[in-house]
XYZ file of C-alpha atoms in Angstrom:
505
model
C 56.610 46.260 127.889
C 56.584 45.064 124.004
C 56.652 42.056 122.851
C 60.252 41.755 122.716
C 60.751 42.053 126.279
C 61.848 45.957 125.876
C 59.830 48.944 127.305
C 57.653 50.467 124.865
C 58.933 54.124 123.781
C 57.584 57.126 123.897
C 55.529 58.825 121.400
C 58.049 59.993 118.449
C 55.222 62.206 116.493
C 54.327 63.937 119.357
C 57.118 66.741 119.170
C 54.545 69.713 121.398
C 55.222 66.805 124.149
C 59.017 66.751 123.622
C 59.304 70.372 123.832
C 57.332 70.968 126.982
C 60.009 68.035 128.807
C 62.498 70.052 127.295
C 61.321 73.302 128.921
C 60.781 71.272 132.322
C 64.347 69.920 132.227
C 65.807 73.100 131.625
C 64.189 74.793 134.203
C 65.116 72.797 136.859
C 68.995 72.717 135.483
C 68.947 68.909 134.337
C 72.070 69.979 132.141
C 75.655 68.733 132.307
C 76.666 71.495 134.125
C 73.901 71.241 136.516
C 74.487 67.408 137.083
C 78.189 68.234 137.688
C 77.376 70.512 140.310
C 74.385 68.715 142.204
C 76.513 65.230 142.396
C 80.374 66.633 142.664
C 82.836 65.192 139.773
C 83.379 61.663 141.926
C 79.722 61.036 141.776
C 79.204 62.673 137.943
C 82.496 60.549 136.410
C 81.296 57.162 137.832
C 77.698 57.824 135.998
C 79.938 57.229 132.857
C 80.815 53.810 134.392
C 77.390 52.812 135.188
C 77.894 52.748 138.793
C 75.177 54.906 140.175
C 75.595 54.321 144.422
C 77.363 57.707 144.508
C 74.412 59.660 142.535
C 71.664 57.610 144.670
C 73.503 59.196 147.842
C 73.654 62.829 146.295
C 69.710 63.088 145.744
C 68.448 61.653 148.891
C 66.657 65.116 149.008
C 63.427 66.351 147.366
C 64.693 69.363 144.868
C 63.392 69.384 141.311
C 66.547 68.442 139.838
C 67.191 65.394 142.622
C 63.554 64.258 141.302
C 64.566 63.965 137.770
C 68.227 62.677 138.105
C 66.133 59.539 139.950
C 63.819 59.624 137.721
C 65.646 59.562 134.372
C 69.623 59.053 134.886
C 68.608 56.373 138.037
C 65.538 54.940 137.070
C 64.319 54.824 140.690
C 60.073 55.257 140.911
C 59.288 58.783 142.345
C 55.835 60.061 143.908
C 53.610 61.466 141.136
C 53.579 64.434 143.479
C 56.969 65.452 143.539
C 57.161 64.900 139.606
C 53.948 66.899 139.087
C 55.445 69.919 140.724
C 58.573 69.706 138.029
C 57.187 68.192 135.023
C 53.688 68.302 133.008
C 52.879 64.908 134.270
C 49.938 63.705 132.626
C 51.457 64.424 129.056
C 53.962 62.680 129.871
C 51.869 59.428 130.947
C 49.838 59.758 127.429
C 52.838 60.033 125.932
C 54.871 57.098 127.548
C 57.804 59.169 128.519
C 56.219 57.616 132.000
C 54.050 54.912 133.359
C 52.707 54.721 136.558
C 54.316 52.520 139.199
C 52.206 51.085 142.061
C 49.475 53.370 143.294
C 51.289 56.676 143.841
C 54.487 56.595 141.909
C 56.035 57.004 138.242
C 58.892 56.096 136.472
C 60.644 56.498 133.368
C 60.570 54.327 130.187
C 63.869 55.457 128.850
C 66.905 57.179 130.086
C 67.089 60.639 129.218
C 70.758 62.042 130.010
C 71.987 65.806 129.738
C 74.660 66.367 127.107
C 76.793 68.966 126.506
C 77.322 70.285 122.623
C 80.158 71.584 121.581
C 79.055 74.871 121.828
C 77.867 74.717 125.221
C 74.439 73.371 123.782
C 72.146 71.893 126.408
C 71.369 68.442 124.632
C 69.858 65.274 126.105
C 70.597 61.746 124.669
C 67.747 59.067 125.016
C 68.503 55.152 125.109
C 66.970 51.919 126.810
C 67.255 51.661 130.504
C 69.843 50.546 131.540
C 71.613 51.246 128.551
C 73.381 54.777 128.888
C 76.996 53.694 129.218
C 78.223 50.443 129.089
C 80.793 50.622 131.897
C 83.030 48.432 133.311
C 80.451 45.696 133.873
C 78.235 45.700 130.863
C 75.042 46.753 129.467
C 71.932 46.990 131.422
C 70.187 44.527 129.091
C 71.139 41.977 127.004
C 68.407 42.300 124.279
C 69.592 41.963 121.075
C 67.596 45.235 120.001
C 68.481 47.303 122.813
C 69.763 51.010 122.188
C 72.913 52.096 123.743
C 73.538 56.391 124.780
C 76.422 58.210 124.366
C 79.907 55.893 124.742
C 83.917 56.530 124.120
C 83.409 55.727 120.494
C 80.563 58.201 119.993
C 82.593 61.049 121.629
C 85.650 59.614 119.704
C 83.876 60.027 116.034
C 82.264 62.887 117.371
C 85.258 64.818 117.854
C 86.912 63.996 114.685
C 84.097 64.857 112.130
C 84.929 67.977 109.888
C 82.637 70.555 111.158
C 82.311 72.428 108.013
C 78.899 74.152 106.809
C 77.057 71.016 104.129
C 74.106 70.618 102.496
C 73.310 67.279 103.376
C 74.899 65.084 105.892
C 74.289 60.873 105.868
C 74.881 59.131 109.683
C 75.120 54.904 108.902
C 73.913 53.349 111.874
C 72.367 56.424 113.923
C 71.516 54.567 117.447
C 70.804 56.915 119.314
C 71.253 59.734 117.238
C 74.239 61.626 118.733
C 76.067 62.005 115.424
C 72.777 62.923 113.470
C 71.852 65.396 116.288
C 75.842 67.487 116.050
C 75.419 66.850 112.008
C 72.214 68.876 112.206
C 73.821 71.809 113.552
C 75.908 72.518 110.318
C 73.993 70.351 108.079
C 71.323 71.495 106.202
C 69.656 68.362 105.823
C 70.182 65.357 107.884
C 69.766 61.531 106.663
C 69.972 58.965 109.601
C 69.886 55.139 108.918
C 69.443 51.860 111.354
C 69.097 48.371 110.786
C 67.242 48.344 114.241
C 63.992 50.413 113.826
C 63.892 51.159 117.503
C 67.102 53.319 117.140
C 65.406 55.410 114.685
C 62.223 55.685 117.224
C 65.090 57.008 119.965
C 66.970 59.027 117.600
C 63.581 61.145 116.702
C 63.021 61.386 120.259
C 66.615 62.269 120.918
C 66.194 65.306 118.061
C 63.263 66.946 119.727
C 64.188 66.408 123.285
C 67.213 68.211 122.208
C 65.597 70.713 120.300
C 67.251 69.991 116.964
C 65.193 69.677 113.683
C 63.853 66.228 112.648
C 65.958 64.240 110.599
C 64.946 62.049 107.659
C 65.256 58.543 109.084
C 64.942 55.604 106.959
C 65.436 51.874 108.209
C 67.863 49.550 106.939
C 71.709 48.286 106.837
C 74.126 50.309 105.652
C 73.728 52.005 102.362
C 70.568 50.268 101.447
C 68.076 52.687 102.224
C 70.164 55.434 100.602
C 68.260 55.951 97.020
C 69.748 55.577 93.637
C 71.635 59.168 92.642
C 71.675 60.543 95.999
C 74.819 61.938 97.707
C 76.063 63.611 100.075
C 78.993 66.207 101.513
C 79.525 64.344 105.172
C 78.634 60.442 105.793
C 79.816 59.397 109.570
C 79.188 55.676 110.940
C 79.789 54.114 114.281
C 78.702 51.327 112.775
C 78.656 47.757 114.652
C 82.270 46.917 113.784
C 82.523 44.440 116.662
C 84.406 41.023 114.709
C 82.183 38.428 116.344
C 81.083 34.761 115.962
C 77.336 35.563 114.964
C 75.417 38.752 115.115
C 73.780 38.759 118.735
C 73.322 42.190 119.323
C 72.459 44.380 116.530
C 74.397 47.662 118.333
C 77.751 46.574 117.992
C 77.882 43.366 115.934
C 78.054 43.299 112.134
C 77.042 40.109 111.148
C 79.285 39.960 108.554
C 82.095 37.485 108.177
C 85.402 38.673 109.918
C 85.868 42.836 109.218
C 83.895 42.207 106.247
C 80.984 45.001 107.352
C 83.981 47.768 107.557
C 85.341 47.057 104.725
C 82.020 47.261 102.905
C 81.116 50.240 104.584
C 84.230 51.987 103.323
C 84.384 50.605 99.929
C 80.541 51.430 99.275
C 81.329 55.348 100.898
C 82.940 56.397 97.744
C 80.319 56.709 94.994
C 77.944 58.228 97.518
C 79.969 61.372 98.047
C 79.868 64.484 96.467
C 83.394 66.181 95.560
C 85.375 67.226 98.113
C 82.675 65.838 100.906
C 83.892 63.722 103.966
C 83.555 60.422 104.778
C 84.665 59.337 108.485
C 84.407 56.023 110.150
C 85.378 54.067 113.403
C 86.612 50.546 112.504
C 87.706 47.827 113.566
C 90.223 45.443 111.254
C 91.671 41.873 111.287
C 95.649 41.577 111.742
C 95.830 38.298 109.982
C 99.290 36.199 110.017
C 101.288 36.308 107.107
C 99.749 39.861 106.059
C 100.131 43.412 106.497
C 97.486 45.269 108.276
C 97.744 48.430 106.299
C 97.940 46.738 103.380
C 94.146 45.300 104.158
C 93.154 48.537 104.996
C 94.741 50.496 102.243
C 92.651 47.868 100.125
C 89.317 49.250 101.059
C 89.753 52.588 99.953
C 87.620 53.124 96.911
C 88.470 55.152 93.850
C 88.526 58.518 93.601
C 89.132 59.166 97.188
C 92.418 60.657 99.217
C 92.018 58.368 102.884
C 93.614 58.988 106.260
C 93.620 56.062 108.379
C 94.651 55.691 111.586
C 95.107 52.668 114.030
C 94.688 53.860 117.744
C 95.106 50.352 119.113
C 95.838 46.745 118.859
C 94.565 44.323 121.153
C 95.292 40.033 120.599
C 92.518 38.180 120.652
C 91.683 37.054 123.621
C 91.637 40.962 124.947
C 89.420 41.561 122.085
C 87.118 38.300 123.242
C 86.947 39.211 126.539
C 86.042 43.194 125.928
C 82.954 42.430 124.245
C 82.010 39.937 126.468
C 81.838 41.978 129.010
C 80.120 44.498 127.189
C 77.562 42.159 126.689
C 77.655 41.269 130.219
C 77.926 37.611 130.017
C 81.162 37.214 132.720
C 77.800 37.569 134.985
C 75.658 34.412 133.776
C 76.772 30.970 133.510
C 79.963 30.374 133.559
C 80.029 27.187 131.123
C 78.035 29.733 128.860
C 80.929 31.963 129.292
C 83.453 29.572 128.813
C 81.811 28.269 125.701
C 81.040 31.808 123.845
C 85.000 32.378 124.706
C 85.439 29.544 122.705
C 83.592 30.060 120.103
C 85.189 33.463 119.899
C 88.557 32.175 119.690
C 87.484 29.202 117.372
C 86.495 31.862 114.900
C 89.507 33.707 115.173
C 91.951 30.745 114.535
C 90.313 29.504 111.385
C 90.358 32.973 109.860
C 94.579 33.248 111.098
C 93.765 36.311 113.000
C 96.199 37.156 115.534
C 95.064 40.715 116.877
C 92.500 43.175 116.118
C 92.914 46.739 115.318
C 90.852 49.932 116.271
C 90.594 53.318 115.042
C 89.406 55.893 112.523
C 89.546 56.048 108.784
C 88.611 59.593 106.723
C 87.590 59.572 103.239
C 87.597 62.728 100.985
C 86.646 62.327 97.586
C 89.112 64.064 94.943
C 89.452 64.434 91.561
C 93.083 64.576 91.571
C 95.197 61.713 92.083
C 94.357 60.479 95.301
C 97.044 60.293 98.466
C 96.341 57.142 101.135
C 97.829 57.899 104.740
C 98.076 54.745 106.555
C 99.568 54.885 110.111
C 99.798 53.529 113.735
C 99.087 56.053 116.545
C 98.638 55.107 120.097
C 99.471 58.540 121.671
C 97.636 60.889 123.064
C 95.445 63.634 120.877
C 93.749 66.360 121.652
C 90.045 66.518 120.800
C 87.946 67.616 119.217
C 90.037 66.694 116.295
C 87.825 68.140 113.258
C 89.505 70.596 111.781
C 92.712 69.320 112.372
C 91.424 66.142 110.251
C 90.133 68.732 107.772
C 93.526 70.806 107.367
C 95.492 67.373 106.873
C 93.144 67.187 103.518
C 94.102 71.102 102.961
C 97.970 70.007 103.336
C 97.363 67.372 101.177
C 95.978 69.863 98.079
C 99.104 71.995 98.480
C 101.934 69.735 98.547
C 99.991 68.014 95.626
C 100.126 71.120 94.043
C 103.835 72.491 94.769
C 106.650 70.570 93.524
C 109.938 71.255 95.103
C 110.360 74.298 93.230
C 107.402 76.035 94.120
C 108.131 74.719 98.095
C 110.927 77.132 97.616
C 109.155 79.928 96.323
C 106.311 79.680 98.661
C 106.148 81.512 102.019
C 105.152 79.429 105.534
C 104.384 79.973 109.238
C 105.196 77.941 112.000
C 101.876 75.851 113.583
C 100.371 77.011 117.103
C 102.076 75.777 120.227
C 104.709 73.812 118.510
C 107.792 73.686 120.549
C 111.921 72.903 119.982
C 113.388 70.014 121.814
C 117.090 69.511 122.505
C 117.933 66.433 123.552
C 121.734 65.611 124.291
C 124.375 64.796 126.922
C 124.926 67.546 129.798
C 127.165 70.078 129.060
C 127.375 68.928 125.879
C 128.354 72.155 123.213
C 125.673 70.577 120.262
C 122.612 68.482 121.518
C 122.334 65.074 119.672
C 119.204 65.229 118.124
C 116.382 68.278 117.980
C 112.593 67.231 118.408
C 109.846 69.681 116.983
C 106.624 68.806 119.243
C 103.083 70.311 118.878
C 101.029 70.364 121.709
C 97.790 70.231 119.770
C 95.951 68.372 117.502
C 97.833 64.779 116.936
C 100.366 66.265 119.009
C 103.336 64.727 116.865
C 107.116 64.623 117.258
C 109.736 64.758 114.244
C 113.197 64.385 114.968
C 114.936 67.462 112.708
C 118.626 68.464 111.569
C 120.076 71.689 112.611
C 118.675 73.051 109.267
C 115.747 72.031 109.679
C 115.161 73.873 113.136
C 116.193 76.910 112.064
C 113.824 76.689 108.960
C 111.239 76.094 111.321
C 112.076 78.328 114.118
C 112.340 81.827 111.391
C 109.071 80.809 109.116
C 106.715 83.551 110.293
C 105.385 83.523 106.260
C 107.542 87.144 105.816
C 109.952 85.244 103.797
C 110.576 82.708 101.549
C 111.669 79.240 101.833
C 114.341 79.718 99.430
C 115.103 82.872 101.254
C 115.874 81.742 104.133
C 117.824 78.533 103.295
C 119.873 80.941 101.494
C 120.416 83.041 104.884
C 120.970 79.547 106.739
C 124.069 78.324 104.112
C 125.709 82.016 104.638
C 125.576 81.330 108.411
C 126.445 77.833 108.247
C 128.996 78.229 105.648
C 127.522 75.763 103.676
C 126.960 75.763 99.352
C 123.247 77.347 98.992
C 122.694 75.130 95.851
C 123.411 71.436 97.689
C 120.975 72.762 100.756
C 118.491 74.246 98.095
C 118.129 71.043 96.461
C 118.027 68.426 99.928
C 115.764 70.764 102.273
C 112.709 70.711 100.252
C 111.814 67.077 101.120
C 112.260 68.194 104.527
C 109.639 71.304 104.277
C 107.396 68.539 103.146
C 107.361 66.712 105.691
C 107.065 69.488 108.305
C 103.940 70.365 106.245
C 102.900 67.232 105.965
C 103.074 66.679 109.091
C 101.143 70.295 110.318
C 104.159 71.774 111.950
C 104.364 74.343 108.816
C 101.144 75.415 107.529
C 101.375 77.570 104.089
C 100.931 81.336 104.750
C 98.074 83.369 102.615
């Protein structure tokens, strides 16, 4: 143990180490797939909620793989036998990936858990013990430096970062290093930050374990230890956006006054990106009483940058108080110490006249052209990953920037992927009320559209022109060609807009 109560880490500079667990793991199928199989999808989904009875009842049997999913994912003692006939043992004691445990045992000083990469990479994700997932009931530990694994907001940002090939690629706030470790795969050179410099001690060991190349990691909060002059093409933060009385624990709570911390972040984003690179946050923002949310949020957006931001969810605040308190676990101490951090939580709220708290993502791109701000509420269900549909939202963006209702009429478009017509109307009825164009991808939107507007849609297959066809639609409608020409365009722009047309060649 350290000082500070936490178990010391292993190693970081010893990467020969890292790379012979690596080989060890693999061998004995300690992947996501593997895990999946061993424990059955009851036992492997309640992992993710830190409830591990069903996995200590699937490896009550001595197999390499049982060995190491106690070892690492349970953090149950094993016989230094059974280990030494899976893993190079003593390394891994000089090391500190183990220490002994009683006379014949060893046992892990960090979780290591298997992680799938989008490619069907075989990664692993290190953290604290008891700190993989937080789960229903809390953290593990309640140490204010403790490093958390892989949650639902490091999947979320995850799957919306634009995947593109960069040069260099900036994660605020590593952790544990999940969004530095996908970065590195299309990133030619990878910056990670922390406040906390055990996170950058896990997200080195996270790197190698997962055979990715080291990252330059550099302590410090936010854009501080990001030199004078430098930029960069991607900058993704799950930073700890957590609106709290206080900053108790340095994973999730900014220490900042109110949203102050997001808002910083953002604002600070846009002189450290190069043209056209992407910035892309998680967030969380104040609803305050007598104000408009998106106005606040709109407000952060620096210069020189086109924004998409959307709020996923709004919860009041004593939902919001009692979330994070139970992320912190403290519904299980005292329960006047409970009471009393409620309070304090709600205290803080009132005197700032915050009534809710949003959640959700916000994408910066910087431009040279006047920029375009996107602010909008979207509690339905996506499809992830979400990365290039994020990026071809910026793409729409150029184009419609570009084409003014002229050119829309000139220019040529296909119908998106998997987008469907709706008719929705009484039974029987000879015209349906309304028509609904739905994509089944991506955001997965819905537009309500005129009869006009479906058939635009329904015969773009980029052979024709817009003007074209509108043309062909007021011969069949019986309708003047010039009136349709000049009301349909704002309707092809919102279609596009919206993805359900996408601009052909």
């Amino acid at each position: 143990m350290t000082d500070s109560g936490l178990a010391t880490l292993p190693a970081s500079d010893r990467p020969d180490v890292a790379a012979r667990l690596r080989t060890a793991l693999l061998g004995a199928s300690f992947t996501a797939d593997g895990l999946l199989e061993l424990l059955g999808a009851p036992a492997y989904a309640a992992l993710a909620r830190s409830e591990t009875v069903p996995a200590l009842r699937a490896t009550r049997g001595d197999t390499p793989l049982e060995t190491l999913v106690r070892l690492f994912l349970l953090q149950q003692p094993v016989p230094h036998a059974r280990v030494a006939d899976t893993l190079p043992v003593d390394g891994l004691l000089e090391s500190g990936w183990l220490v002994r445990a009683g006379s014949d045992e060893v046992a892990a000083t960090v979780d290591v858990r298997p992680y799938g990469g989008p490619e069907g990479e075989d990664w692993f994700i290190v953290s604290d013990l008891g700190c993989a997932v937080g789960g229903a009931g809390g953290i593990g530990q309640r140490h204010e430096g403790v490093v958390l694994g892989v949650g639902g907001a490091s999947t979320t940002l995850a799957g919306i970062t634009v995947r593109t090939p960069v040069s260099a690629a900036l994660d605020l706030g590593t952790g544990s290093g999940i969004q530095a470790l996908h970065a590195a795969q299309h990133a030619t050179r990878v910056t990670a930050t922390d406040l906390n410099p055990r996170a950058l001690h896990i997200t080195a060991l996270t790197l190698a374990l997962s055979g990715a190349p080291a990252a330059d990691l550099r302590e410090g909060s936010l854009f501080e230890p990001v030199k004078e002059g430098e930029s960069y093409d991607l900058i993704v933060s799950n930073p700890p956006f957590v609106i709290s009385p206080g900053a108790r624990l340095t994973y999730r709570d900014g220490g900042m006054s109110g949203d102050d911390l997001c808002r910083s972040l953002v604002q600070q984003a846009g002189e450290r990106l190069a043209e056209g690179g992407f910035a892309q946050f998680l967030a969380n923002w104040q609803h305050v009483a007598g104000e408009d949310w998106q106005d606040r949020v709109r407000s952060w957006v620096p210069r020189g940058c086109d924004a998409w931001i959307v709020q996923r969810e709004v919860q009041d605040v004593n939902q919001y108080a009692e979330l994070w308190l139970r992320d912190s676990g403290d519904h299980r101490g005292d329960v006047a110490e409970y009471q009393a951090r409620y309070d304090a939580w709600l205290d803080e709220f009132e005197a700032r006249k915050v009534k809710g708290v949003g959640f959700g993502w916000i994408t910066l791109r910087r431009t040279d052209a006047d920029p375009v701000i996107t602010v909008e509420e979207w509690p339905h269900s996506i499809e992830q990953p979400l990365g290039e549909t994020i990026r071809t939202h910026f793409d729409r963006l150029d184009y419609l920037r570009a084409h003014d209702d002229a050119d829309l009429l000139e220019g040529h478009f296909r119908l998106a992927v998997e987008v469907v017509q709706e008719q929705v109307g009484l039974p029987g009825a000879e015209d349906p009320e309304h028509v609904v164009l739905r994509q089944h991808r991506g955001m997965r939107r819905a537009t309500k559209v005129d009869t006009v507007g479906a058939g635009f849609a329904g015969v773009c297959d980029g052979s024709l022109s817009a003007g074209r066809i509108i043309d062909a639609i007021a011969q069949l409608m019986g309708e003047d060609p010039v009136l349709l020409r000049d009301r349909t365009p704002a309707q092809i722009r919102l279609l596009v807009e919206q993805g359900f047309l996408e601009p052909a060649g």
